[in-house]
PDB file of C-alpha atoms and ligand atoms in Angstrom:
ATOM      1  CA  UNK A   1     -75.764   2.100 119.678  1.00 53.00           C
ATOM      2  CA  UNK A   2     -77.117  -1.046 118.653  1.00 58.00           C
ATOM      3  CA  UNK A   3     -78.165  -3.109 121.563  1.00 87.00           C
ATOM      4  CA  UNK A   4     -80.895  -5.302 121.243  1.00 96.00           C
ATOM      5  CA  UNK A   5     -80.441  -8.942 119.380  1.00 98.00           C
ATOM      6  CA  UNK A   6     -82.681  -8.517 116.716  1.00 98.00           C
ATOM      7  CA  UNK A   7     -80.609  -5.384 116.104  1.00 97.00           C
ATOM      8  CA  UNK A   8     -77.865  -7.653 115.761  1.00 98.00           C
ATOM      9  CA  UNK A   9     -79.595  -9.526 113.497  1.00 98.00           C
ATOM     10  CA  UNK A  10     -80.703  -6.636 110.974  1.00 98.00           C
ATOM     11  CA  UNK A  11     -76.797  -5.737 111.421  1.00 97.00           C
ATOM     12  CA  UNK A  12     -75.421  -8.722 110.118  1.00 97.00           C
ATOM     13  CA  UNK A  13     -73.615  -8.724 114.081  1.00 97.00           C
ATOM     14  CA  UNK A  14     -74.866 -12.534 113.970  1.00 97.00           C
ATOM     15  CA  UNK A  15     -76.569 -14.488 111.869  1.00 98.00           C
ATOM     16  CA  UNK A  16     -80.408 -15.497 111.131  1.00 98.00           C
ATOM     17  CA  UNK A  17     -82.710 -17.240 107.821  1.00 98.00           C
ATOM     18  CA  UNK A  18     -83.666 -14.549 106.883  1.00 98.00           C
ATOM     19  CA  UNK A  19     -87.181 -14.865 105.156  1.00 98.00           C
ATOM     20  CA  UNK A  20     -87.861 -11.364 103.876  1.00 98.00           C
ATOM     21  CA  UNK A  21     -86.673  -7.718 104.379  1.00 98.00           C
ATOM     22  CA  UNK A  22     -87.786  -4.048 103.343  1.00 97.00           C
ATOM     23  CA  UNK A  23     -86.593  -0.796 104.175  1.00 97.00           C
ATOM     24  CA  UNK A  24     -88.190  -0.921 107.864  1.00 98.00           C
ATOM     25  CA  UNK A  25     -88.770  -4.388 108.848  1.00 98.00           C
ATOM     26  CA  UNK A  26     -87.270  -7.524 108.596  1.00 98.00           C
ATOM     27  CA  UNK A  27     -88.607 -11.271 109.539  1.00 98.00           C
ATOM     28  CA  UNK A  28     -86.884 -14.599 110.436  1.00 98.00           C
ATOM     29  CA  UNK A  29     -87.174 -17.868 111.343  1.00 98.00           C
ATOM     30  CA  UNK A  30     -87.521 -18.544 115.160  1.00 98.00           C
ATOM     31  CA  UNK A  31     -84.055 -20.106 116.712  1.00 98.00           C
ATOM     32  CA  UNK A  32     -86.831 -22.313 118.905  1.00 97.00           C
ATOM     33  CA  UNK A  33     -89.219 -23.216 117.275  1.00 97.00           C
ATOM     34  CA  UNK A  34     -92.516 -23.996 117.827  1.00 95.00           C
ATOM     35  CA  UNK A  35     -95.170 -24.970 115.275  1.00 96.00           C
ATOM     36  CA  UNK A  36     -93.287 -25.953 112.304  1.00 96.00           C
ATOM     37  CA  UNK A  37     -94.067 -22.274 110.630  1.00 97.00           C
ATOM     38  CA  UNK A  38     -92.769 -20.435 113.249  1.00 98.00           C
ATOM     39  CA  UNK A  39     -91.114 -16.409 111.919  1.00 98.00           C
ATOM     40  CA  UNK A  40     -90.503 -13.346 114.148  1.00 98.00           C
ATOM     41  CA  UNK A  41     -91.561 -10.603 112.462  1.00 98.00           C
ATOM     42  CA  UNK A  42     -89.124  -7.692 113.904  1.00 98.00           C
ATOM     43  CA  UNK A  43     -89.577  -3.065 112.828  1.00 98.00           C
ATOM     44  CA  UNK A  44     -86.141  -2.553 112.544  1.00 98.00           C
ATOM     45  CA  UNK A  45     -86.035  -0.012 114.795  1.00 98.00           C
ATOM     46  CA  UNK A  46     -85.562  -0.634 118.445  1.00 96.00           C
ATOM     47  CA  UNK A  47     -87.720   2.344 119.376  1.00 97.00           C
ATOM     48  CA  UNK A  48     -90.286   0.738 120.462  1.00 98.00           C
ATOM     49  CA  UNK A  49     -90.562  -2.571 123.104  1.00 98.00           C
ATOM     50  CA  UNK A  50     -93.968  -4.217 122.961  1.00 98.00           C
ATOM     51  CA  UNK A  51     -96.660  -3.987 120.423  1.00 98.00           C
ATOM     52  CA  UNK A  52     -98.798  -1.167 122.716  1.00 98.00           C
ATOM     53  CA  UNK A  53     -96.198   1.365 122.601  1.00 98.00           C
ATOM     54  CA  UNK A  54     -95.978   0.398 118.542  1.00 98.00           C
ATOM     55  CA  UNK A  55     -99.309   0.876 118.620  1.00 98.00           C
ATOM     56  CA  UNK A  56     -99.581   3.951 120.513  1.00 98.00           C
ATOM     57  CA  UNK A  57     -96.168   5.759 118.493  1.00 98.00           C
ATOM     58  CA  UNK A  58     -96.119   4.177 115.336  1.00 98.00           C
ATOM     59  CA  UNK A  59     -99.421   2.628 114.131  1.00 98.00           C
ATOM     60  CA  UNK A  60     -98.463   2.750 110.413  1.00 98.00           C
ATOM     61  CA  UNK A  61     -95.922   0.647 111.169  1.00 98.00           C
ATOM     62  CA  UNK A  62     -97.868  -1.866 113.069  1.00 98.00           C
ATOM     63  CA  UNK A  63     -99.935  -1.432 110.315  1.00 98.00           C
ATOM     64  CA  UNK A  64     -96.813  -2.193 108.293  1.00 98.00           C
ATOM     65  CA  UNK A  65     -95.780  -5.513 110.707  1.00 98.00           C
ATOM     66  CA  UNK A  66     -99.394  -7.610 110.031  1.00 98.00           C
ATOM     67  CA  UNK A  67     -99.233  -6.887 106.365  1.00 98.00           C
ATOM     68  CA  UNK A  68     -95.455  -8.210 106.269  1.00 98.00           C
ATOM     69  CA  UNK A  69     -96.800 -10.992 108.491  1.00 98.00           C
ATOM     70  CA  UNK A  70     -99.747 -11.656 105.885  1.00 98.00           C
ATOM     71  CA  UNK A  71     -97.506 -11.901 103.548  1.00 98.00           C
ATOM     72  CA  UNK A  72     -95.406 -14.117 104.457  1.00 98.00           C
ATOM     73  CA  UNK A  73     -98.548 -16.556 105.460  1.00 97.00           C
ATOM     74  CA  UNK A  74     -99.009 -16.606 102.485  1.00 97.00           C
ATOM     75  CA  UNK A  75     -95.588 -17.599 101.259  1.00 97.00           C
ATOM     76  CA  UNK A  76     -94.704 -20.219 103.807  1.00 97.00           C
ATOM     77  CA  UNK A  77     -97.790 -21.570 105.085  1.00 96.00           C
ATOM     78  CA  UNK A  78    -101.619 -21.835 102.921  1.00 95.00           C
ATOM     79  CA  UNK A  79    -102.206 -17.618 104.089  1.00 96.00           C
ATOM     80  CA  UNK A  80    -103.614 -18.524 107.862  1.00 96.00           C
ATOM     81  CA  UNK A  81    -101.455 -17.685 110.650  1.00 97.00           C
ATOM     82  CA  UNK A  82    -101.151 -16.658 114.269  1.00 97.00           C
ATOM     83  CA  UNK A  83     -99.825 -13.602 115.383  1.00 98.00           C
ATOM     84  CA  UNK A  84     -98.541 -13.645 119.287  1.00 98.00           C
ATOM     85  CA  UNK A  85     -97.145 -10.786 120.715  1.00 98.00           C
ATOM     86  CA  UNK A  86     -95.982 -11.586 124.057  1.00 98.00           C
ATOM     87  CA  UNK A  87     -95.616  -7.899 126.292  1.00 98.00           C
ATOM     88  CA  UNK A  88     -93.963  -8.320 129.092  1.00 97.00           C
ATOM     89  CA  UNK A  89     -91.719 -10.404 131.051  1.00 97.00           C
ATOM     90  CA  UNK A  90     -95.114 -12.586 132.645  1.00 96.00           C
ATOM     91  CA  UNK A  91     -96.303 -13.079 128.758  1.00 96.00           C
ATOM     92  CA  UNK A  92     -93.649 -14.571 128.421  1.00 95.00           C
ATOM     93  CA  UNK A  93     -91.656 -11.913 126.352  1.00 97.00           C
ATOM     94  CA  UNK A  94     -88.095 -12.166 126.804  1.00 97.00           C
ATOM     95  CA  UNK A  95     -86.769  -9.797 123.531  1.00 98.00           C
ATOM     96  CA  UNK A  96     -87.393  -6.202 124.855  1.00 98.00           C
ATOM     97  CA  UNK A  97     -87.861  -5.135 120.951  1.00 98.00           C
ATOM     98  CA  UNK A  98     -91.031  -5.023 119.807  1.00 98.00           C
ATOM     99  CA  UNK A  99     -91.785  -8.246 117.304  1.00 98.00           C
ATOM    100  CA  UNK A 100     -94.785 -10.348 116.442  1.00 98.00           C
ATOM    101  CA  UNK A 101     -94.758 -14.747 116.390  1.00 98.00           C
ATOM    102  CA  UNK A 102     -96.036 -15.617 112.792  1.00 98.00           C
ATOM    103  CA  UNK A 103     -97.254 -19.058 113.419  1.00 98.00           C
ATOM    104  CA  UNK A 104     -98.924 -21.798 111.624  1.00 95.00           C
ATOM    105  CA  UNK A 105     -99.225 -25.180 111.474  1.00 89.00           C
ATOM    106  CA  UNK A 106     -99.844 -27.624 115.077  1.00 86.00           C
ATOM    107  CA  UNK A 107     -98.272 -25.693 117.891  1.00 86.00           C
ATOM    108  CA  UNK A 108     -95.973 -27.483 120.745  1.00 83.00           C
ATOM    109  CA  UNK A 109     -97.840 -27.772 124.055  1.00 74.00           C
ATOM    110  CA  UNK A 110     -97.086 -25.341 126.592  1.00 65.00           C
ATOM    111  CA  UNK A 111     -95.051 -23.256 123.813  1.00 69.00           C
ATOM    112  CA  UNK A 112     -95.087 -19.210 123.755  1.00 68.00           C
ATOM    113  CA  UNK A 113     -96.014 -17.660 127.249  1.00 53.00           C
ATOM    114  CA  UNK A 114     -97.994 -19.349 129.722  1.00 43.00           C
TER     115      UNK A 114
HETATM  116  P1  AMP B   1     -90.919 -13.665 123.114  1.00 96.71           P
HETATM  117  O1  AMP B   1     -90.199 -14.138 124.301  1.00 96.71           O
HETATM  118  O2  AMP B   1     -91.705 -13.301 122.559  1.00 96.71           O
HETATM  119  O3  AMP B   1     -89.324 -12.265 123.680  1.00 96.71           O
HETATM  120  O4  AMP B   1     -89.308 -14.135 121.723  1.00 96.71           O
HETATM  121  C1  AMP B   1     -88.556 -13.736 121.492  1.00 96.71           C
HETATM  122  C2  AMP B   1     -87.902 -14.882 120.191  1.00 96.71           C
HETATM  123  O5  AMP B   1     -87.026 -15.072 120.029  1.00 96.71           O
HETATM  124  C3  AMP B   1     -87.990 -16.205 120.802  1.00 96.71           C
HETATM  125  O6  AMP B   1     -89.028 -17.330 120.621  1.00 96.71           O
HETATM  126  C4  AMP B   1     -86.426 -16.666 121.016  1.00 96.71           C
HETATM  127  O7  AMP B   1     -86.508 -18.429 119.968  1.00 96.71           O
HETATM  128  C5  AMP B   1     -86.207 -16.060 120.103  1.00 96.71           C
HETATM  129  N1  AMP B   1     -85.122 -16.104 119.974  1.00 96.71           N
HETATM  130  C6  AMP B   1     -83.966 -15.181 120.689  1.00 96.71           C
HETATM  131  N2  AMP B   1     -82.639 -15.449 119.660  1.00 96.71           N
HETATM  132  C7  AMP B   1     -82.789 -15.555 118.786  1.00 96.71           C
HETATM  133  C8  AMP B   1     -82.210 -15.947 117.235  1.00 96.71           C
HETATM  134  N3  AMP B   1     -80.925 -15.248 117.758  1.00 96.71           N
HETATM  135  N4  AMP B   1     -82.450 -15.802 116.096  1.00 96.71           N
HETATM  136  C9  AMP B   1     -83.913 -16.327 115.959  1.00 96.71           C
HETATM  137  N5  AMP B   1     -84.404 -16.066 117.060  1.00 96.71           N
HETATM  138  C10 AMP B   1     -84.329 -16.277 118.138  1.00 96.71           C
END
């Protein structure tokens, strides 16, 4: 059964502004953007809680995530981007279904982790 909020977006149980979807990946706009471009890239599997688990368990999927971030930056910015993986509650992680924040443009003060 799907449990994470991101799985509910993947399953279309809750709405999101989806910008890209493949067999194994989905990307949608962050509901609380901290930069002019702020898009989350999320592997569809919820087997991995964070990027460390993903890197150990499926490095190919991590590489696919990075390539997806590049594609998003090309489509929504100038091809250059910040890629942030909050890892652990004290870093600011709130959703324990691995995801990357793709950011472009000026970051808001105090945003994304502490
Ligand atoms: P993190 O704090 O790194 O775990 O990132 C979780 C991100 O998910 C936050 O930036 C939230 O604003 C974002 N978020 C939470 N719920 C939704 C949603 N329903 N649609 C889009 N983004 C969301």
